[in-house]
Amino acid sequence: MKIQLRHPGGWVLAALLSAAAQAAEPLTLAEAQRIAETRSPQIAANRAQEAAAREMAVAAGQLPDPVLKLGVNNLPISGEAGWSLVQEGMTMRSVALMQEFTRSDKRQARSERALREADLASMSQRLALADTRREATLAWLDVAYQDSMRALLASQIDELKLQQQAAESAFRAGRGEQADVFANQLASARMQDQLAQMQRDIAMARARLARWIGEDAERPLATPPRLDTLDASLGNPDETLNQHPTLAAQQGQVALAEAEARIARENRKPDLAVELMYSQRGPSYANMVSLNVSMPLPWDRANRQDRELGAKLAQLDEARARQEDMRRAYLSELHANLAALQNSRERLQRYDDLLIPLSTRQIDAALAAYRAGSGSLTRVLEARRMVVDTRMERQRVALEAARAWAQLNFLNPQEGTNVPQ
């Protein structure tokens, strides 16, 4: 039986259209963060490091492996009994088993150190996650706001083209001056150059975004999220900083230094080793059993073990000092970004309520006067340039506010609140 496929090209076309639609779907900020998280090799490395440290925590708490010894002692090499294992009474074939009994406190300290390394790796993973989210967010915001400025310039260039046609028509009809035509062309050329610079900046911003999300950086971006959903007070700054991943990782360094100091303190106490040996002699002689106990003698403890402990305690002081210095630095950064966000919000309100409406009314008045013959094209171009500059500056302020929000969101990471809706 033959099966005939009807219109096979339709299936291919549908698949291509589906793939194209998916590729053209706007990339939201939340999706960019998720893609960056899944692509980050640093997060995977920290996860593997944590798993390795937790495995080591179990191994560090165990006794060392016993040592098996096999040997031949007092073997004659000359005379009638030369190279004989049974004729000489002192010749012994021996088997021994030795076990070092590491103190339980020392084994527990080593296990605790490995656990602190695992905790530090977990905190480093959280830090890498926050860093990845922040950098992807900043790159996404750069592309989004610069693309909005590009669209603004493109719309103004289109309006200048219409105005250019009107100026040329007026000049040909004897109602305008040739200087107006050249002035309009010059204004359009300047905006074209400004647009080229903006396209260069967008390409560079997309390259930075591709560092985190790969080829998805070429997708069109969704509308930037609202930034007024972030609590400007951020609660208690000290409590906020306690949640900061960098400070949490530094606290992990302090805990690790404490564990290192504890190991150095326990190393001042020697461990015992016990050896049991069975020795077999010739058939005419008795076999023997030996029991040996050994331990190191810390005869120069002041210059060895105590020095090691002093070094670990100094490293602990260093870790604590670095933690405090980092806490102060991030507290200053927290207040600085909070002030920047509040200032940018106030400026945005001023642009929306006052500056942009005034510039719009100015261009409307200049156009009305020009069409009525009582105003010059130069005044219209100046008013249009003012509109463009005002709207562009408004977008730059919005980008500053967005970047300050991203930094604050990194300083105060909360699960599920990385992107305001």
Coordinates of C-alpha atoms in Angstrom, one line a residue:
M1 CA 0.0 0.0 0.0
K2 CA 1.4 3.4 -0.9
I3 CA 0.9 6.4 1.3
Q4 CA 0.9 9.7 -0.5
L5 CA 1.8 12.9 1.3
R6 CA -0.1 15.9 0.1
H7 CA 1.6 19.3 0.1
P8 CA 4.8 18.3 1.9
G9 CA 6.1 21.8 1.3
G10 CA 3.4 23.1 3.5
W11 CA 4.7 21.3 6.6
V12 CA 8.2 22.7 6.0
L13 CA 6.8 26.2 5.5
A14 CA 4.8 25.9 8.7
A15 CA 7.8 24.8 10.6
L16 CA 9.9 27.6 9.3
L17 CA 7.2 30.2 10.1
S18 CA 6.9 28.8 13.7
A19 CA 10.7 29.0 14.2
A20 CA 10.7 32.5 12.8
A21 CA 7.8 33.6 15.1
Q22 CA 9.6 32.1 18.1
A23 CA 12.8 33.9 17.2
A24 CA 11.0 37.2 16.7
E25 CA 9.2 36.9 20.1
P26 CA 10.3 39.9 22.3
L27 CA 12.8 39.0 24.9
T28 CA 11.7 40.1 28.4
L29 CA 14.0 41.0 31.2
A30 CA 12.9 38.0 33.3
E31 CA 13.6 35.6 30.4
A32 CA 17.0 37.2 29.8
Q33 CA 17.9 36.5 33.5
R34 CA 16.7 32.9 33.2
I35 CA 18.8 32.3 30.1
A36 CA 21.8 33.9 31.7
E37 CA 21.5 31.6 34.8
T38 CA 21.3 28.4 32.7
R39 CA 24.3 29.4 30.6
S40 CA 26.6 30.5 33.4
P41 CA 29.5 28.1 33.8
Q42 CA 30.5 29.8 37.1
I43 CA 27.2 28.6 38.7
A44 CA 27.9 25.1 37.6
A45 CA 31.5 25.3 38.8
N46 CA 30.4 26.4 42.3
R47 CA 27.8 23.7 42.4
A48 CA 30.4 21.0 41.6
Q49 CA 32.8 22.6 44.2
E50 CA 30.1 22.4 46.9
A51 CA 29.5 18.7 46.1
A52 CA 33.2 18.0 46.2
A53 CA 33.6 19.6 49.6
R54 CA 30.7 17.7 51.1
E55 CA 32.2 14.5 49.9
M56 CA 35.5 15.5 51.5
A57 CA 33.7 16.2 54.8
V58 CA 32.9 12.6 55.1
A59 CA 36.3 11.4 54.2
A60 CA 38.0 13.9 56.6
G61 CA 36.2 12.5 59.6
Q62 CA 37.5 8.9 59.1
L63 CA 40.6 7.2 60.6
P64 CA 43.5 6.7 58.2
D65 CA 43.8 3.4 56.4
P66 CA 45.7 0.7 58.3
V67 CA 49.2 -0.1 57.1
L68 CA 50.1 -3.7 56.3
K69 CA 53.8 -4.7 56.6
L70 CA 55.4 -7.8 55.3
G71 CA 59.1 -8.5 55.8
V72 CA 62.0 -10.9 56.5
N73 CA 64.2 -9.9 59.4
N74 CA 67.8 -11.0 60.3
L75 CA 68.4 -13.1 57.1
P76 CA 71.9 -14.5 57.1
I77 CA 73.9 -14.0 53.9
S78 CA 77.0 -16.1 54.6
G79 CA 78.1 -19.3 56.3
E80 CA 76.4 -22.6 56.4
A81 CA 73.0 -20.9 57.1
G82 CA 73.4 -18.3 54.4
W83 CA 70.2 -17.3 52.7
S84 CA 68.3 -19.8 54.8
L85 CA 65.0 -18.8 56.4
V86 CA 64.9 -21.6 59.0
Q87 CA 68.4 -22.5 60.2
E88 CA 69.2 -19.2 62.0
G89 CA 67.2 -18.6 65.2
M90 CA 67.1 -14.9 64.7
T91 CA 65.6 -15.1 61.2
M92 CA 62.0 -14.1 61.2
R93 CA 59.3 -13.8 58.6
S94 CA 56.9 -11.2 59.8
V95 CA 53.6 -9.7 59.0
A96 CA 52.4 -6.5 60.8
L97 CA 49.4 -4.3 60.9
M98 CA 49.7 -0.6 62.0
Q99 CA 46.9 1.8 62.7
E100 CA 47.2 5.5 63.4
F101 CA 44.5 6.6 65.8
T102 CA 43.8 10.3 64.9
R103 CA 42.1 12.0 67.8
S104 CA 38.3 12.3 67.3
D105 CA 38.4 16.1 68.0
K106 CA 41.0 16.5 65.2
R107 CA 39.0 14.4 62.8
Q108 CA 35.8 16.4 63.7
A109 CA 37.7 19.6 63.1
R110 CA 38.9 18.5 59.7
S111 CA 35.4 17.4 58.8
E112 CA 34.1 20.7 60.0
R113 CA 36.6 22.5 57.8
A114 CA 35.3 20.6 54.7
L115 CA 31.7 21.5 55.6
R116 CA 32.7 25.2 55.9
E117 CA 34.3 24.9 52.4
A118 CA 31.0 23.4 51.1
D119 CA 29.0 26.3 52.7
L120 CA 31.4 28.8 51.1
A121 CA 30.9 27.1 47.7
S122 CA 27.2 27.4 48.2
M123 CA 27.5 31.1 49.1
S124 CA 29.8 31.6 46.1
Q125 CA 27.1 29.9 43.9
R126 CA 24.6 32.4 45.3
L127 CA 27.0 35.2 44.6
A128 CA 27.6 34.0 41.0
L129 CA 23.8 33.8 40.5
A130 CA 23.3 37.3 41.7
D131 CA 26.3 38.6 39.7
T132 CA 24.9 36.9 36.6
R133 CA 21.4 38.3 37.1
R134 CA 22.8 41.8 37.7
E135 CA 25.1 41.9 34.7
A136 CA 22.5 40.4 32.4
T137 CA 20.0 42.9 33.7
L138 CA 22.3 45.9 33.1
A139 CA 23.2 44.7 29.6
W140 CA 19.5 44.2 28.8
L141 CA 18.6 47.6 30.1
D142 CA 21.3 49.3 28.1
V143 CA 20.0 47.7 24.9
A144 CA 16.4 48.4 25.7
Y145 CA 16.8 52.1 26.5
Q146 CA 19.3 52.8 23.7
D147 CA 17.0 51.1 21.3
S148 CA 14.1 53.4 22.5
M149 CA 16.3 56.4 21.9
R150 CA 17.1 55.1 18.4
A151 CA 13.4 54.8 17.6
L152 CA 12.9 58.3 18.9
L153 CA 15.7 59.6 16.5
A154 CA 14.3 57.7 13.6
S155 CA 10.8 59.2 14.1
Q156 CA 12.2 62.7 14.2
I157 CA 14.2 62.0 11.0
D158 CA 11.0 61.0 9.3
E159 CA 9.3 64.2 10.4
L160 CA 12.3 66.2 9.1
K161 CA 11.9 64.5 5.7
L162 CA 8.3 65.7 5.5
Q163 CA 9.4 69.2 6.6
Q164 CA 12.1 69.1 3.9
Q165 CA 9.6 68.4 1.2
A166 CA 7.5 71.3 2.5
A167 CA 10.5 73.6 2.5
E168 CA 11.5 72.7 -1.0
S169 CA 7.9 73.2 -2.2
A170 CA 7.8 76.6 -0.6
F171 CA 11.1 77.6 -2.2
R172 CA 10.0 76.6 -5.6
A173 CA 6.7 78.5 -5.2
G174 CA 8.6 81.6 -4.1
R175 CA 7.3 81.5 -0.5
G176 CA 10.4 80.3 1.1
E177 CA 14.2 80.8 1.1
Q178 CA 16.9 78.4 -0.1
A179 CA 18.6 78.8 3.2
D180 CA 15.7 77.1 4.9
V181 CA 16.1 74.1 2.6
F182 CA 19.8 73.9 3.5
A183 CA 19.1 74.4 7.2
N184 CA 16.6 71.5 7.1
Q185 CA 19.1 69.3 5.2
L186 CA 21.8 70.1 7.7
A187 CA 19.5 69.2 10.7
S188 CA 18.5 66.0 9.0
A189 CA 22.2 65.1 8.3
R190 CA 23.1 65.7 11.9
M191 CA 20.3 63.5 13.1
Q192 CA 21.4 60.8 10.7
D193 CA 24.9 61.0 12.1
Q194 CA 23.5 60.9 15.7
L195 CA 21.5 57.8 14.6
A196 CA 24.6 56.1 13.3
Q197 CA 26.3 56.6 16.6
M198 CA 23.3 55.3 18.4
Q199 CA 23.3 52.2 16.2
R200 CA 26.9 51.6 17.1
D201 CA 26.2 51.9 20.8
I202 CA 23.3 49.4 20.4
A203 CA 25.5 46.9 18.6
M204 CA 28.1 47.2 21.4
A205 CA 25.4 46.8 24.1
R206 CA 24.0 43.7 22.3
A207 CA 27.5 42.3 22.2
R208 CA 27.7 42.7 26.0
L209 CA 24.3 41.1 26.4
A210 CA 25.4 38.2 24.2
R211 CA 28.2 37.5 26.8
W212 CA 25.4 36.4 29.1
I213 CA 22.6 35.0 26.9
G214 CA 24.3 34.1 23.6
E215 CA 22.4 34.4 20.3
D216 CA 19.2 35.4 22.1
A217 CA 20.7 38.9 22.4
E218 CA 19.7 39.4 18.7
R219 CA 16.0 39.1 19.5
P220 CA 13.9 42.2 19.8
L221 CA 13.4 43.3 23.4
A222 CA 10.2 43.7 25.2
T223 CA 9.1 46.9 26.9
P224 CA 11.3 47.7 29.9
P225 CA 9.5 46.9 33.2
R226 CA 8.2 49.5 35.6
L227 CA 10.8 50.7 38.1
D228 CA 8.4 52.2 40.6
T229 CA 7.6 48.9 42.3
L230 CA 10.9 48.7 44.3
D231 CA 10.5 49.7 47.9
A232 CA 12.6 52.9 48.2
S233 CA 13.2 52.5 51.9
L234 CA 14.6 48.9 51.6
G235 CA 13.8 48.4 55.3
N236 CA 16.7 48.2 57.8
P237 CA 20.0 48.6 55.9
D238 CA 21.9 46.3 58.2
E239 CA 19.4 43.5 57.7
T240 CA 19.5 44.2 54.0
L241 CA 23.3 43.9 53.9
N242 CA 23.1 40.6 55.9
Q243 CA 21.3 39.1 52.8
H244 CA 23.9 40.4 50.4
P245 CA 25.6 37.4 48.6
T246 CA 29.1 39.0 48.7
L247 CA 28.9 39.6 52.4
A248 CA 27.5 36.2 53.0
A249 CA 30.4 34.7 51.0
Q250 CA 32.8 36.7 53.2
Q251 CA 31.1 35.4 56.3
G252 CA 31.8 32.0 54.8
Q253 CA 35.5 32.9 54.6
V254 CA 35.4 33.9 58.3
A255 CA 33.8 30.5 59.2
L256 CA 36.4 28.7 57.2
A257 CA 39.2 30.6 58.9
E258 CA 37.8 29.7 62.3
A259 CA 37.8 26.0 61.2
E260 CA 41.4 26.3 60.1
A261 CA 42.3 27.8 63.5
R262 CA 40.6 24.9 65.2
I263 CA 42.6 22.4 63.2
A264 CA 45.8 24.2 64.1
R265 CA 44.8 24.1 67.7
E266 CA 44.1 20.4 67.6
N267 CA 47.4 19.7 65.7
R268 CA 49.2 20.7 68.9
K269 CA 48.1 17.3 70.4
P270 CA 50.0 14.3 69.0
D271 CA 48.2 11.2 67.7
L272 CA 49.0 7.6 68.6
A273 CA 49.9 4.7 66.3
V274 CA 49.6 1.1 67.3
E275 CA 51.4 -1.8 65.5
L276 CA 50.8 -5.5 66.0
M277 CA 53.4 -7.8 64.4
Y278 CA 53.5 -11.6 64.1
S279 CA 57.0 -13.1 63.5
Q280 CA 57.6 -16.7 62.3
R281 CA 60.9 -18.4 62.8
G282 CA 62.3 -21.8 61.9
P283 CA 60.6 -25.0 63.1
S284 CA 63.2 -25.4 65.9
Y285 CA 62.4 -21.9 67.3
A286 CA 59.4 -20.2 68.9
N287 CA 57.3 -17.8 67.0
M288 CA 56.9 -14.2 68.3
V289 CA 54.3 -11.5 68.6
S290 CA 55.3 -7.8 69.0
L291 CA 53.1 -4.8 70.0
N292 CA 54.5 -1.3 69.4
V293 CA 53.0 2.1 70.3
S294 CA 54.4 5.2 68.7
M295 CA 53.7 8.9 68.8
P296 CA 55.4 12.1 67.6
L297 CA 57.2 14.2 70.2
P298 CA 56.4 17.9 69.9
W299 CA 59.7 18.9 71.4
D300 CA 59.7 22.3 69.6
R301 CA 56.0 23.2 69.9
A302 CA 56.7 26.9 70.4
N303 CA 58.4 27.2 67.0
R304 CA 56.2 24.8 65.1
Q305 CA 52.7 24.1 66.2
D306 CA 52.2 27.3 68.1
R307 CA 53.5 29.3 65.2
E308 CA 51.1 27.5 62.9
L309 CA 48.2 28.3 65.3
G310 CA 49.3 32.0 65.5
A311 CA 49.3 32.2 61.7
K312 CA 45.8 30.8 61.5
L313 CA 44.5 33.1 64.1
A314 CA 46.0 36.1 62.2
Q315 CA 44.3 34.9 59.1
L316 CA 41.0 34.8 61.0
D317 CA 41.5 38.4 62.1
E318 CA 42.2 39.3 58.5
A319 CA 39.0 37.7 57.3
R320 CA 36.9 39.5 60.0
A321 CA 38.5 42.8 59.1
R322 CA 37.9 42.3 55.4
Q323 CA 34.3 41.5 56.2
E324 CA 33.8 44.7 58.2
D325 CA 35.5 46.7 55.4
M326 CA 33.3 45.1 52.8
R327 CA 30.2 45.7 54.9
R328 CA 30.9 49.5 55.1
A329 CA 31.7 49.7 51.4
Y330 CA 28.4 48.0 50.5
L331 CA 26.5 50.1 53.0
S332 CA 27.8 53.3 51.3
E333 CA 27.0 51.8 47.9
L334 CA 23.5 51.0 49.1
H335 CA 22.8 54.6 50.2
A336 CA 24.4 56.0 47.0
N337 CA 22.3 53.9 44.7
L338 CA 19.1 54.6 46.7
A339 CA 19.8 58.3 46.4
A340 CA 20.5 58.0 42.7
L341 CA 17.2 56.1 42.2
Q342 CA 15.1 58.6 44.1
N343 CA 16.8 61.5 42.3
S344 CA 16.2 59.9 38.9
R345 CA 12.5 59.3 39.7
E346 CA 12.1 62.9 40.6
R347 CA 13.7 64.0 37.4
L348 CA 11.6 61.6 35.4
Q349 CA 8.5 63.1 37.0
R350 CA 9.7 66.6 36.0
Y351 CA 10.4 65.6 32.4
D352 CA 6.9 63.9 32.1
D353 CA 5.0 66.7 33.8
L354 CA 6.8 69.8 32.7
L355 CA 9.8 69.6 30.3
I356 CA 8.4 67.4 27.6
P357 CA 4.9 69.1 27.5
L358 CA 6.6 72.5 27.3
S359 CA 8.9 71.4 24.4
T360 CA 5.9 69.9 22.6
R361 CA 4.0 73.1 22.9
Q362 CA 7.0 75.1 21.7
I363 CA 7.4 73.1 18.5
D364 CA 3.6 73.3 17.9
A365 CA 3.8 77.1 18.3
A366 CA 6.8 77.4 16.0
L367 CA 5.2 75.3 13.3
A368 CA 2.0 77.3 13.5
A369 CA 3.9 80.6 13.2
Y370 CA 5.9 79.2 10.3
R371 CA 2.9 78.0 8.4
A372 CA 1.2 81.4 9.0
G373 CA 4.2 83.2 7.6
S374 CA 5.1 85.0 10.8
G375 CA 7.9 82.6 11.9
S376 CA 11.1 81.3 10.5
L377 CA 12.2 77.7 9.7
T378 CA 15.2 78.3 11.9
R379 CA 13.0 78.7 14.9
V380 CA 11.1 75.5 13.9
L381 CA 14.4 73.6 13.7
E382 CA 15.6 74.9 17.0
A383 CA 12.3 73.9 18.6
R384 CA 12.4 70.4 17.1
R385 CA 16.0 70.0 18.3
M386 CA 14.9 71.0 21.7
V387 CA 12.1 68.3 21.6
V388 CA 14.6 65.7 20.5
D389 CA 17.2 66.7 23.1
T390 CA 14.5 66.7 25.9
R391 CA 13.1 63.3 25.0
M392 CA 16.6 61.8 24.6
E393 CA 17.7 63.2 28.0
R394 CA 14.5 61.8 29.5
Q395 CA 15.5 58.3 28.2
R396 CA 19.0 58.8 29.6
V397 CA 17.6 59.6 33.0
A398 CA 15.3 56.6 32.8
L399 CA 18.4 54.4 32.0
E400 CA 20.2 55.8 35.0
A401 CA 17.1 55.0 37.2
A402 CA 17.0 51.5 35.7
R403 CA 20.7 50.9 36.4
A404 CA 20.4 52.2 40.0
W405 CA 17.4 49.8 40.5
A406 CA 19.4 46.9 39.1
Q407 CA 22.3 47.7 41.6
L408 CA 19.8 48.0 44.5
N409 CA 18.2 44.7 43.5
F410 CA 21.6 43.1 43.6
L411 CA 22.4 44.6 47.0
N412 CA 19.0 43.4 48.3
P413 CA 18.5 40.1 46.5
Q414 CA 15.1 38.5 47.1
E415 CA 13.8 35.3 45.5
G416 CA 11.1 36.1 42.9
T417 CA 11.5 39.9 43.0
N418 CA 14.4 40.3 40.5
V419 CA 12.1 41.9 37.9
P420 CA 9.4 44.4 38.8
Q421 CA 6.2 44.0 36.9

